[in-house]
PDB file of C-alpha atoms and ligand atoms in Angstrom:
ATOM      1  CA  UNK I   1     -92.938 -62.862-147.228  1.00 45.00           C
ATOM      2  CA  UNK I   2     -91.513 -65.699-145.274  1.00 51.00           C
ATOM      3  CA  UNK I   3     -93.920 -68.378-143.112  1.00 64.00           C
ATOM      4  CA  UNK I   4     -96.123 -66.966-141.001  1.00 66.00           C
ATOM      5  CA  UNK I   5     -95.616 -67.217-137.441  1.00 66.00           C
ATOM      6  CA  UNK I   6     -97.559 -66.382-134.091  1.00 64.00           C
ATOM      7  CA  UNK I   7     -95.313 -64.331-131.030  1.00 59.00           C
ATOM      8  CA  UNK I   8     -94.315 -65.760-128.381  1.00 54.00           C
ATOM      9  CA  UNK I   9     -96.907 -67.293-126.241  1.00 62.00           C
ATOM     10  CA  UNK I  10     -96.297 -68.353-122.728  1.00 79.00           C
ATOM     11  CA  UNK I  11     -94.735 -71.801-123.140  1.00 88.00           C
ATOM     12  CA  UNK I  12     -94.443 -74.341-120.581  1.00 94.00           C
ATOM     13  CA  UNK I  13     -90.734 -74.140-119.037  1.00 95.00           C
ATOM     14  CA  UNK I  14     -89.559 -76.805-116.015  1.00 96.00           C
ATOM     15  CA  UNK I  15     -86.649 -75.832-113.892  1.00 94.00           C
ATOM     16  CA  UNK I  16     -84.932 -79.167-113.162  1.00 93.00           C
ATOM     17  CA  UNK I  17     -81.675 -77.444-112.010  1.00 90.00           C
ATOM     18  CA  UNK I  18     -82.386 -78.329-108.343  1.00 92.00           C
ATOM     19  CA  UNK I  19     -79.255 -80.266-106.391  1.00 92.00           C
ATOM     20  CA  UNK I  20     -82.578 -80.860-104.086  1.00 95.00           C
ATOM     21  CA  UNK I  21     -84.748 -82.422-107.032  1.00 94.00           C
ATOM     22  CA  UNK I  22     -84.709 -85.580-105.005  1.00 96.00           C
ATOM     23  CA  UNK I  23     -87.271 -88.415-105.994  1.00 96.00           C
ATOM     24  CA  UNK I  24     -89.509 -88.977-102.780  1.00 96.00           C
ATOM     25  CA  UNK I  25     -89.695 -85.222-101.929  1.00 97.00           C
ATOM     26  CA  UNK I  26     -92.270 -83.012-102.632  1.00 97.00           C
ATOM     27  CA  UNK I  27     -90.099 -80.502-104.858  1.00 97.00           C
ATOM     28  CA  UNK I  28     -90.155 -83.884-106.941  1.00 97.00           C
ATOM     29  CA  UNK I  29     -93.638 -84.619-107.165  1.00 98.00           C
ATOM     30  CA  UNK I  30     -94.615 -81.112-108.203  1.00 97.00           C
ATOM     31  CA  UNK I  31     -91.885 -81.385-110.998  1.00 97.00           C
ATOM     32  CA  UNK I  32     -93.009 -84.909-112.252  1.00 97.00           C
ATOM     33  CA  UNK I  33     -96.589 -83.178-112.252  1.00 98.00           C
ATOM     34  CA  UNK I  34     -95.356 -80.118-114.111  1.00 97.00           C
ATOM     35  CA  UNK I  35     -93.504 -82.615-116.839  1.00 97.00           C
ATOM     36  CA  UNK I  36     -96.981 -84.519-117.030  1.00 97.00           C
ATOM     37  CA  UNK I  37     -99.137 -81.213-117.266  1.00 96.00           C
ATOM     38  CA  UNK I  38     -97.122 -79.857-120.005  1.00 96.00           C
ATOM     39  CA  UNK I  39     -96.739 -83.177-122.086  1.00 97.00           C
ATOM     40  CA  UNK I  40    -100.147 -83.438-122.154  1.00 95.00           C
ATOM     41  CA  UNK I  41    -101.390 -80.126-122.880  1.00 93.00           C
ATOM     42  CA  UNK I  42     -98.635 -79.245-124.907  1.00 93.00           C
ATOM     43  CA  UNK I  43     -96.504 -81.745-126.241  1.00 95.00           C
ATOM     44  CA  UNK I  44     -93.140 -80.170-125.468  1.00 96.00           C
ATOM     45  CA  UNK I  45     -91.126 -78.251-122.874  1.00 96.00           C
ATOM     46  CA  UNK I  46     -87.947 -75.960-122.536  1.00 95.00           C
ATOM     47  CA  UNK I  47     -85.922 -77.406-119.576  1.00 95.00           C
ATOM     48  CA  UNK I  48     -83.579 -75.631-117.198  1.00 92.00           C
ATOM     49  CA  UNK I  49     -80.853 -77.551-117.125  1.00 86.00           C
ATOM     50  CA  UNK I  50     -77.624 -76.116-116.706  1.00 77.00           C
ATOM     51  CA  UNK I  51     -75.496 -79.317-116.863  1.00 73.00           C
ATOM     52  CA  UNK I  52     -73.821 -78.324-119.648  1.00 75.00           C
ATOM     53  CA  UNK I  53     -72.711 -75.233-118.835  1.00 79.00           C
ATOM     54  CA  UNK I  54     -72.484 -72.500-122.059  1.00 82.00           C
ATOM     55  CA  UNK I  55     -68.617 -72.751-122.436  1.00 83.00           C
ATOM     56  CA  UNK I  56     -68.705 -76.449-123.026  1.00 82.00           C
ATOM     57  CA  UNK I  57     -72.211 -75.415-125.109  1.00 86.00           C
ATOM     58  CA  UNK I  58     -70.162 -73.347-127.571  1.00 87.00           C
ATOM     59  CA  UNK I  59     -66.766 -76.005-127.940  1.00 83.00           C
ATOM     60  CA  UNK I  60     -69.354 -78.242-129.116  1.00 84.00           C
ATOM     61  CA  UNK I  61     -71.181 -76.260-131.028  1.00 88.00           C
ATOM     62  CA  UNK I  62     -67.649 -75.361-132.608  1.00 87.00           C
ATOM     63  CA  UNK I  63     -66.721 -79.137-133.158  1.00 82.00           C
ATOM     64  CA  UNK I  64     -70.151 -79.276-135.081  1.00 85.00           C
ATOM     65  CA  UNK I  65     -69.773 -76.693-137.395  1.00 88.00           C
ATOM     66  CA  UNK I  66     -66.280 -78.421-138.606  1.00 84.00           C
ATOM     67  CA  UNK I  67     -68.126 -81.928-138.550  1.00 86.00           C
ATOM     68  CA  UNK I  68     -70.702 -80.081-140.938  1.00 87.00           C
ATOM     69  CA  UNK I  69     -67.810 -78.893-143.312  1.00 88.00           C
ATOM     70  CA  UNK I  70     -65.978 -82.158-143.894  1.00 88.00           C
ATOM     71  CA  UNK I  71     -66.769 -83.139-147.822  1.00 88.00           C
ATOM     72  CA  UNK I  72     -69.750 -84.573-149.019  1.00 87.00           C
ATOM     73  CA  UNK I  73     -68.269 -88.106-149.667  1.00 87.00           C
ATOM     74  CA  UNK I  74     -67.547 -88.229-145.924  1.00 89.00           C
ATOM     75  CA  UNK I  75     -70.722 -87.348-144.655  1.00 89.00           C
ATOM     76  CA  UNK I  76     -72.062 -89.594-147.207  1.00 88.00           C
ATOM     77  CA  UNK I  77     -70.134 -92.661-145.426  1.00 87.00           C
ATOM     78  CA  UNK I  78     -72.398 -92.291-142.269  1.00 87.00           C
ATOM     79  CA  UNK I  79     -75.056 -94.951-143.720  1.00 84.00           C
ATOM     80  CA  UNK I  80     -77.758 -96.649-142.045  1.00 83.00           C
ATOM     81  CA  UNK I  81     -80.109 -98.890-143.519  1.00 81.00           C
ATOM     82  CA  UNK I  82     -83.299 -97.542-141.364  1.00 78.00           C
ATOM     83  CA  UNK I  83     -84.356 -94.180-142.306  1.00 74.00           C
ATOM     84  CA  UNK I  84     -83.316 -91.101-140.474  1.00 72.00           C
ATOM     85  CA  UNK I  85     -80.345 -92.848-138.752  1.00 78.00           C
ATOM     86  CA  UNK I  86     -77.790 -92.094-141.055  1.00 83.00           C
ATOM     87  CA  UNK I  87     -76.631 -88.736-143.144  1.00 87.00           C
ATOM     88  CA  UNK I  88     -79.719 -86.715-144.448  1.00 83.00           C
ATOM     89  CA  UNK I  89     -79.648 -83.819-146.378  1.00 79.00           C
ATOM     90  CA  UNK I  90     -77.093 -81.866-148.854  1.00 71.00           C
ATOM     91  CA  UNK I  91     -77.436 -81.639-152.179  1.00 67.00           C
ATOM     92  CA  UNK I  92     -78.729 -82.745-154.782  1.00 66.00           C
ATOM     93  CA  UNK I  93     -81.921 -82.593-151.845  1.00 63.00           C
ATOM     94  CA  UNK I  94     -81.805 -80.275-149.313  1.00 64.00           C
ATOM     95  CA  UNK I  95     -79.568 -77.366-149.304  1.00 69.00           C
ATOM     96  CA  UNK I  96     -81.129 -76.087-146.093  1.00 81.00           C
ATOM     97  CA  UNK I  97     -80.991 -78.981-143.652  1.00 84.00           C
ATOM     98  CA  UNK I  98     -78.574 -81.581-143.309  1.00 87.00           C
ATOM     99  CA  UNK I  99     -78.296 -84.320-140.016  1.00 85.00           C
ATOM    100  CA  UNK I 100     -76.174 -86.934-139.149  1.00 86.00           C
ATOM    101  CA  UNK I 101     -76.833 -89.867-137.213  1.00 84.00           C
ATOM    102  CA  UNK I 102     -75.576 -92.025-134.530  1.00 82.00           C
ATOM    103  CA  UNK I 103     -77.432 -95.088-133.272  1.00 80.00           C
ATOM    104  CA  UNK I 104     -77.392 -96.296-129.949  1.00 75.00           C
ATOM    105  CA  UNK I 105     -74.623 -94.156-129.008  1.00 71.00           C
ATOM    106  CA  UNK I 106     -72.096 -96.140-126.631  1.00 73.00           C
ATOM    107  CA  UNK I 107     -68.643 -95.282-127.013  1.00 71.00           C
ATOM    108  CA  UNK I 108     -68.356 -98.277-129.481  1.00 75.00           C
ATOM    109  CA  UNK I 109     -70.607 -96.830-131.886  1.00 77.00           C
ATOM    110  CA  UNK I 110     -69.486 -92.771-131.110  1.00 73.00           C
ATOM    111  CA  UNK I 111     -65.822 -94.085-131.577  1.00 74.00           C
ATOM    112  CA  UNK I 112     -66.892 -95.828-135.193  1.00 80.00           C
ATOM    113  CA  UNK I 113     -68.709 -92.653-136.098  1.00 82.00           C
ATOM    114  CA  UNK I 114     -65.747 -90.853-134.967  1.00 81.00           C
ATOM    115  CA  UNK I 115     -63.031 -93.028-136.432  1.00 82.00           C
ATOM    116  CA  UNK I 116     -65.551 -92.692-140.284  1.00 84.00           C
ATOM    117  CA  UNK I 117     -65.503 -88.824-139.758  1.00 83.00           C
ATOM    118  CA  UNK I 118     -62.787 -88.048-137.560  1.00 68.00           C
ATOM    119  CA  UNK I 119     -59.704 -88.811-135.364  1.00 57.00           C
ATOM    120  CA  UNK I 120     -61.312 -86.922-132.051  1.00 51.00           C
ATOM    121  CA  UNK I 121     -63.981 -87.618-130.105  1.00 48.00           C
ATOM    122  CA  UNK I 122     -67.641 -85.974-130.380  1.00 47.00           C
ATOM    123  CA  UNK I 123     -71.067 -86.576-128.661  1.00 45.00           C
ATOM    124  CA  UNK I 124     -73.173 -89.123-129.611  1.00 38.00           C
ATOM    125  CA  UNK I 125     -75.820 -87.784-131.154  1.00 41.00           C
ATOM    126  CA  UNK I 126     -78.119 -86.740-134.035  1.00 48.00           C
ATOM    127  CA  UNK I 127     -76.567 -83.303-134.670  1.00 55.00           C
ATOM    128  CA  UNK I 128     -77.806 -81.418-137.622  1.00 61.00           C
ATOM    129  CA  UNK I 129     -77.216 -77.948-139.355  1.00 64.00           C
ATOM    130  CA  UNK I 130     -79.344 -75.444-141.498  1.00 65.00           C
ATOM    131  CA  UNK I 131     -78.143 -73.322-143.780  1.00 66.00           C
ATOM    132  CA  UNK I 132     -79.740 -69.948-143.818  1.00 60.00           C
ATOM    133  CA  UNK I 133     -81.219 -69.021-147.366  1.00 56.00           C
ATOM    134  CA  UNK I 134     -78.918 -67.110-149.736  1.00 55.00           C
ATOM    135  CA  UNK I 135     -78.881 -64.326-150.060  1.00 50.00           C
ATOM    136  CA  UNK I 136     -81.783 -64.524-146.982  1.00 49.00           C
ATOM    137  CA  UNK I 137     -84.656 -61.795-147.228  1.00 47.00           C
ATOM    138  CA  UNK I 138     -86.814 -63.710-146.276  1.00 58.00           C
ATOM    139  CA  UNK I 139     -87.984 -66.944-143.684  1.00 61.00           C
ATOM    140  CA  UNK I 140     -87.887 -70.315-145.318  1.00 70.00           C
ATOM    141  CA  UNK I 141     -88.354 -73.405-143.834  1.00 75.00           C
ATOM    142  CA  UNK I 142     -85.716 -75.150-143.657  1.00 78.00           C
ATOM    143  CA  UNK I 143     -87.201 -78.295-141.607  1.00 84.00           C
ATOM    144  CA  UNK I 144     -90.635 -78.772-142.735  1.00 84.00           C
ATOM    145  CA  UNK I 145     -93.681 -79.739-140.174  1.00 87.00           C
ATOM    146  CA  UNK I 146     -93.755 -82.676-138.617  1.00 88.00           C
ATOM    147  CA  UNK I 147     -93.913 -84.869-135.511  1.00 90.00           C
ATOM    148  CA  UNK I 148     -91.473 -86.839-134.071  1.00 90.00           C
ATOM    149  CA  UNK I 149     -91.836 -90.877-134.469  1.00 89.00           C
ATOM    150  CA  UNK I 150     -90.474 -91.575-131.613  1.00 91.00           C
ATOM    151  CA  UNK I 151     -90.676 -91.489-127.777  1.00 93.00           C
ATOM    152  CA  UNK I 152     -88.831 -88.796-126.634  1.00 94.00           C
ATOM    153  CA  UNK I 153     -86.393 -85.780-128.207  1.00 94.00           C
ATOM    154  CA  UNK I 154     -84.399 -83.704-126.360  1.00 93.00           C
ATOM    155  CA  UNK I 155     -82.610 -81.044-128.412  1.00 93.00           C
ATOM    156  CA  UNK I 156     -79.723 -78.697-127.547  1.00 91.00           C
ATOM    157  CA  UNK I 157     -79.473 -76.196-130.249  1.00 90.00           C
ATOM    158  CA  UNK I 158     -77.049 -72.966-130.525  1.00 87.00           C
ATOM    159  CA  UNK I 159     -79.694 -70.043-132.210  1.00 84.00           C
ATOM    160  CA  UNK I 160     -83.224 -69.741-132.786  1.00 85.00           C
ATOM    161  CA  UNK I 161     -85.677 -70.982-135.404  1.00 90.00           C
ATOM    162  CA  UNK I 162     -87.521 -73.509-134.072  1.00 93.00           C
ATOM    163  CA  UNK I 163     -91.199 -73.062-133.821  1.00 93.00           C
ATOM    164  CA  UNK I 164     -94.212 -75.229-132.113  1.00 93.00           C
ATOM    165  CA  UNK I 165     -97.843 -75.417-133.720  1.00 91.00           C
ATOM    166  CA  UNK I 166     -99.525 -74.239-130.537  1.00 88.00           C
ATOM    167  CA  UNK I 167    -103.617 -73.596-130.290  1.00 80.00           C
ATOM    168  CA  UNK I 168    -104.629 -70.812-130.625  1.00 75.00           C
ATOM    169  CA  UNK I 169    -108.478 -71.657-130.651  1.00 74.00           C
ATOM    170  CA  UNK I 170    -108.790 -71.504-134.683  1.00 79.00           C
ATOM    171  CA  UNK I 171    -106.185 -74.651-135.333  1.00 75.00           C
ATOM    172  CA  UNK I 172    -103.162 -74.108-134.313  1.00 84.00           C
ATOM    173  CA  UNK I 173    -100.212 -71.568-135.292  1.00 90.00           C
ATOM    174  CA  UNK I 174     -96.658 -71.755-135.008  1.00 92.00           C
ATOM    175  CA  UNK I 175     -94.577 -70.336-132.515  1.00 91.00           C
ATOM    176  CA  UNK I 176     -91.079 -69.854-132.137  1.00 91.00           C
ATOM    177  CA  UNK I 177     -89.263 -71.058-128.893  1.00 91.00           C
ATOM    178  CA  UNK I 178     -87.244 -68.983-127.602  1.00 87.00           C
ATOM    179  CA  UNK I 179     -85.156 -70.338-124.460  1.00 88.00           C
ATOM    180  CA  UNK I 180     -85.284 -68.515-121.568  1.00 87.00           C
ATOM    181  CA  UNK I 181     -82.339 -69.148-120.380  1.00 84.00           C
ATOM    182  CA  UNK I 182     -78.664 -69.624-122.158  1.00 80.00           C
ATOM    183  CA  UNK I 183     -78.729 -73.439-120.970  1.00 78.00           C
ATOM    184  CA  UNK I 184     -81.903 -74.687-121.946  1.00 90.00           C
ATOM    185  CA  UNK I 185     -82.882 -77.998-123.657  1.00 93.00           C
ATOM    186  CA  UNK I 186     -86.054 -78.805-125.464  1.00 95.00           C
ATOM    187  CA  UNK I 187     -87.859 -81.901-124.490  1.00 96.00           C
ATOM    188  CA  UNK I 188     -90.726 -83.362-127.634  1.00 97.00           C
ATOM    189  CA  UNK I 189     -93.188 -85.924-126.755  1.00 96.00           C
ATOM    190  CA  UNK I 190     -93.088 -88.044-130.157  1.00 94.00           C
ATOM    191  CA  UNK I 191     -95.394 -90.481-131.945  1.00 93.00           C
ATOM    192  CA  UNK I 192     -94.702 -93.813-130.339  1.00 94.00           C
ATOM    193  CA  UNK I 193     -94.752 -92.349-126.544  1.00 95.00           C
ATOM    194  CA  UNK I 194     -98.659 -90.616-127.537  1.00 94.00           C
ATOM    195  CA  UNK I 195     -99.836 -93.940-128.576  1.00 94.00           C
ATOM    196  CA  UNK I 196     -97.848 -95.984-125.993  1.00 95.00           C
ATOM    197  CA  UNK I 197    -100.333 -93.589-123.388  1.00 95.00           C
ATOM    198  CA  UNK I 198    -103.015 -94.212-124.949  1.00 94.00           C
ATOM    199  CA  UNK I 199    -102.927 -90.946-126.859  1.00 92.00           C
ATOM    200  CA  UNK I 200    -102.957 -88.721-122.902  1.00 93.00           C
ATOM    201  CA  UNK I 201     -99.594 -87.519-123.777  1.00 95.00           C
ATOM    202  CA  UNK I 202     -99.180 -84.718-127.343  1.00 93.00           C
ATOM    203  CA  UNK I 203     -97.113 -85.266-129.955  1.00 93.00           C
ATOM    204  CA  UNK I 204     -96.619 -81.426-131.318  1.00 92.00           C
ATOM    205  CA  UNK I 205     -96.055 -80.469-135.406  1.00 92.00           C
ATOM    206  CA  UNK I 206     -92.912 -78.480-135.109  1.00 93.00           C
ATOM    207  CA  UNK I 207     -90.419 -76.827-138.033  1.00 91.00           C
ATOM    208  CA  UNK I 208     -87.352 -75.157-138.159  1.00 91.00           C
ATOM    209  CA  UNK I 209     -87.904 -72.060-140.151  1.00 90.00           C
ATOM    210  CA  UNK I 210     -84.398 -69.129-140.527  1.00 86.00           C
ATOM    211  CA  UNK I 211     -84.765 -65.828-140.192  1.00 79.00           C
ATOM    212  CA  UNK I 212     -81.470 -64.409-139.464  1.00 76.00           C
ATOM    213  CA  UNK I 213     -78.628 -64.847-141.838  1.00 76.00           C
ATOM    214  CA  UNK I 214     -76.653 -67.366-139.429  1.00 81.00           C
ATOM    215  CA  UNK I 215     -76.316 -71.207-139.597  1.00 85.00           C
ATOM    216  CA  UNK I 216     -78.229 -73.193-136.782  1.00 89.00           C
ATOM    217  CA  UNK I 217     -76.641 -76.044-134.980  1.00 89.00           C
ATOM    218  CA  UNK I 218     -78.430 -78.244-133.443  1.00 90.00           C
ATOM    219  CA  UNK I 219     -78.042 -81.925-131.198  1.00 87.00           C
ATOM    220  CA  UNK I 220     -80.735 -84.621-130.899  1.00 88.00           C
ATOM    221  CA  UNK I 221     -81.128 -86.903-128.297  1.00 87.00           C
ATOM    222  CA  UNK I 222     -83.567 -89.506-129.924  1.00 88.00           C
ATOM    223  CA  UNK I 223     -85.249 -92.021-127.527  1.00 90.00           C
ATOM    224  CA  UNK I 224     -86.202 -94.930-129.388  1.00 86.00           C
ATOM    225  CA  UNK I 225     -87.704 -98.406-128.438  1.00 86.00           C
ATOM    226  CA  UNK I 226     -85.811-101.495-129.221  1.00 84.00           C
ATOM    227  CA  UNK I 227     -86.800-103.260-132.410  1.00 87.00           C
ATOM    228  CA  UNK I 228     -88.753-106.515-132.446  1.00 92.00           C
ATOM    229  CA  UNK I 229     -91.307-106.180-129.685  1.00 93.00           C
ATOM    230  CA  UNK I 230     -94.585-105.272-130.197  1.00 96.00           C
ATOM    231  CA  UNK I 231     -96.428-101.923-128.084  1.00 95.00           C
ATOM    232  CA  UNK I 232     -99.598-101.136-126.466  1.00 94.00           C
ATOM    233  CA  UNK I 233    -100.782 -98.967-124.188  1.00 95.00           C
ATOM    234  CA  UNK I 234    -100.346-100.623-120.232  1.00 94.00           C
ATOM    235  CA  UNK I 235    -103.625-101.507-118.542  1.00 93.00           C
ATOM    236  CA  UNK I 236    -103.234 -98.683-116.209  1.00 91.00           C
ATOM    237  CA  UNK I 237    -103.174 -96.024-119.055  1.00 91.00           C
ATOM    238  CA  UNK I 238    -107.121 -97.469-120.250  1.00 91.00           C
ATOM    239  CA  UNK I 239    -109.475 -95.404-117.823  1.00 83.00           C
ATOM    240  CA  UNK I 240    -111.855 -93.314-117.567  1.00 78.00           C
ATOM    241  CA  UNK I 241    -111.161 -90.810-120.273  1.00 77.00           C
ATOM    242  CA  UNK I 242    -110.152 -93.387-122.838  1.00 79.00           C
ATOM    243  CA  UNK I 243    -112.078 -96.812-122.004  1.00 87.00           C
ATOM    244  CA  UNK I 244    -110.738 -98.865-124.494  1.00 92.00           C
ATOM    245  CA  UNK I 245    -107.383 -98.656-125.955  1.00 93.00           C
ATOM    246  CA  UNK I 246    -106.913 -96.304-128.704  1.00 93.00           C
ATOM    247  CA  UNK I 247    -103.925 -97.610-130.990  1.00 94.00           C
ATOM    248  CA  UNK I 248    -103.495-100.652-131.993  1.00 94.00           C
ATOM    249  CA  UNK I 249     -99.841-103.054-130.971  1.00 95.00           C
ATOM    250  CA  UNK I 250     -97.260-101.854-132.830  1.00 94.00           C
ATOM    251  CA  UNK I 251     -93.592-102.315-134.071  1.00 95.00           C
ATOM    252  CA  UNK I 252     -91.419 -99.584-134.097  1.00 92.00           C
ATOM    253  CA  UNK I 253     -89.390 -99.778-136.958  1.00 90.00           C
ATOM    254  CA  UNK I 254     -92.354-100.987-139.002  1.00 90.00           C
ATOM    255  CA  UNK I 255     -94.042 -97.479-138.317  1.00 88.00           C
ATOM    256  CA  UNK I 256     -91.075 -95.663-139.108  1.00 85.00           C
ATOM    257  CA  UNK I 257     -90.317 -98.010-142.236  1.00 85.00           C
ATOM    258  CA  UNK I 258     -94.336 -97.117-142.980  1.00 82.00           C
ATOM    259  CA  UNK I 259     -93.670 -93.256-142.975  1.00 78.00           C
ATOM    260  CA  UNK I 260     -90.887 -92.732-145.181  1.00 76.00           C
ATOM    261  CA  UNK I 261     -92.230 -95.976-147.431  1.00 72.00           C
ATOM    262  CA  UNK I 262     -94.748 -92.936-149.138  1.00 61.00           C
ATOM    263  CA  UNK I 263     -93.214 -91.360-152.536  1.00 49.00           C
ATOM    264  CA  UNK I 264     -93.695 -87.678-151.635  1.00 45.00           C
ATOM    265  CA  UNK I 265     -91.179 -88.711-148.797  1.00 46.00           C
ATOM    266  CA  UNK I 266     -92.737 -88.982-145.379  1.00 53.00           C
ATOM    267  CA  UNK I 267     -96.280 -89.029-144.507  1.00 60.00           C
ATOM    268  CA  UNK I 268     -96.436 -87.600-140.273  1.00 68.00           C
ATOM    269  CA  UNK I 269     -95.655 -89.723-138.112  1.00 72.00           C
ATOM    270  CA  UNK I 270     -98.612 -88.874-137.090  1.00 77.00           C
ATOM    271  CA  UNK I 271    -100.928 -89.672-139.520  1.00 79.00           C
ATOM    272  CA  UNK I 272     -99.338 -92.924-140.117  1.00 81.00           C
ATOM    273  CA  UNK I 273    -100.111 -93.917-136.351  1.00 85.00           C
ATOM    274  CA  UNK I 274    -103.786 -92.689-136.933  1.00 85.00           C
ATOM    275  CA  UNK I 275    -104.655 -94.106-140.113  1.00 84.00           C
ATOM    276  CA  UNK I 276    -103.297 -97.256-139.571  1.00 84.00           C
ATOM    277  CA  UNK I 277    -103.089 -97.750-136.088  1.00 89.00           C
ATOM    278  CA  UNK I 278    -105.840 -96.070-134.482  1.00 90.00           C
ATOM    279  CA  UNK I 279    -108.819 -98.325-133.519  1.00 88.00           C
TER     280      UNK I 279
HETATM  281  O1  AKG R   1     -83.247 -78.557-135.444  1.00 93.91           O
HETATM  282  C1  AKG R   1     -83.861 -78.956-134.488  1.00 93.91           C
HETATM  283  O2  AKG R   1     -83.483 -78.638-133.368  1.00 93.91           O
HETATM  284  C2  AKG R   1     -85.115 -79.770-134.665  1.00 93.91           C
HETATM  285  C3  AKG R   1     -84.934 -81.044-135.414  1.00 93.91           C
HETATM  286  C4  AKG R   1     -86.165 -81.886-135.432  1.00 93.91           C
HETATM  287  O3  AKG R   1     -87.252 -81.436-135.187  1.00 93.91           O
HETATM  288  C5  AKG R   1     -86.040 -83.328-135.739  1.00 93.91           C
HETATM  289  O4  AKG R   1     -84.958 -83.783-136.147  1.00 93.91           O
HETATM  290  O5  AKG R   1     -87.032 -84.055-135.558  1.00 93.91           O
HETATM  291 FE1  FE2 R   2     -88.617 -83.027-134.807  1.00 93.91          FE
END
């Protein structure tokens, strides 16, 4: 038996697919309440966002799955020195997961990931595939649990598989999210962003686990803060419910150096934030 998973719960979705999402009006200021409730009760949302409409969804989901089967030794020239920013994945490690990154993704740097991988042009961003097992019975995990370092992740994937630890009043099991409509993103509140609020917002454990026998394809918008300046919560974000501030100032790309610095690879992003950080 695979990894056992809840069913679907109701999960928070936000239509922002409004021409009249306006800031000032009040269709706006229930939205920007919605996108608060749901980051701080759940962590996460599925966004209606039909921007990218599903033809152009699939021609780049196309152009990923050939970026995916270049050779090894060309993936392998997409290095970064900071972790997670350059090619993950592939053997000898992971058979099941494999990402490629793109920092800061102007056209400079999409053009020099471009011009190191190919002659055409693709999106900037962290796009990664998963294999499904062979020959695939069964559920694995192919993208174990974890929380996102950073501030914000939107993701744009092409099939199921990924799943959010949501509570169900005895700790927490995972359940898939399943987009309710073709053009939906996924929005995850990371690490840095829950301490930067003084812990109001969630960062939410979430895997990838396969149960069909089909690849999954899947872009990353990763919001990051700059490196070299130090973060705290503001003034406004110490209150009532949390009097004091709750994390200590931090770098970013110390913390992220700090959880993939541990031998058995990462330690959560989490748990590096509150065993070092919290006060
Ligand atoms: O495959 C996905 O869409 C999720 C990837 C993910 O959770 C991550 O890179 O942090
Ligand atoms: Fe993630």
């Amino acid at each position: 038996m695979g990894p056992e998973t809840a069913p679907p719960p109701k999960l928070p979705c936000i239509d922002l697919s409004s021409d009249e999402l306006i800031p000032g009006t009040p269709l706006w200021d229930r939205t920007v309440a919605e996108v608060l409730r749901a980051s701080v009760e759940f962590g996460f949302f599925e966004v209606v966002y039909p921007a990218i409409d599903v033809s152009e969804r699939r021609v780049m989901f196309a152009k990923l799955a050939e970026l995916f089967a270049l050779p090894l030794e060309t993936k392998w020239r997409n290095t970064h020195d900071r972790p997670y920013h350059g090619y993950i994945g592939g053997p000898p490690n992971n058979l099941l997961y494999e990402s490629l990154g793109v920092d800061l993704a102007d056209d400079m740097e999409v053009d020099r990931f471009t011009g190191l991988m190919w002659p055409q042009g693709n999106p900037g961003f962290r796009v990664m595939e998963y294999k499904p097992p062979e020959p695939s019975p069964d559920a694995v995990i192919n993208l174990k649990s974890h929380t996102d370092t950073n501030f914000i992740t939107v993701l744009c994937e092409n099939s199921g598989g990924l799943e959010v630890l949501v509570d169900d009043g005895s700790g927490g099991t995972f359940a898939p999210l399943v987009a309710t409509m073709p053009g939906s993103l996924f929005v995850f509140i990371g690490d840095a962003f829950m301490a930067w609020s003084n812990g109001r917002l969630r960062s939410v454990p979430h895997r990838v686990v396969l149960r069909e026998d089909k690849p999954r394809l899947s872009t990353g918008l990763f919001m990051l803060p700059e490196g070299g300046w130090m973060i705290e919560a503001p003034e406004d974000l110490i209150g009532d419910e949390n009097p004091r501030r709750l994390y200590r100032p931090f770098e970013y790309f110390d913390i992220l150096t700090r959880c993939y610095a541990n031998p058995v690879k990462n330690m959560s992003g989490q748990q590096v934030f509150n065993e070092l950080l919290r006060l």
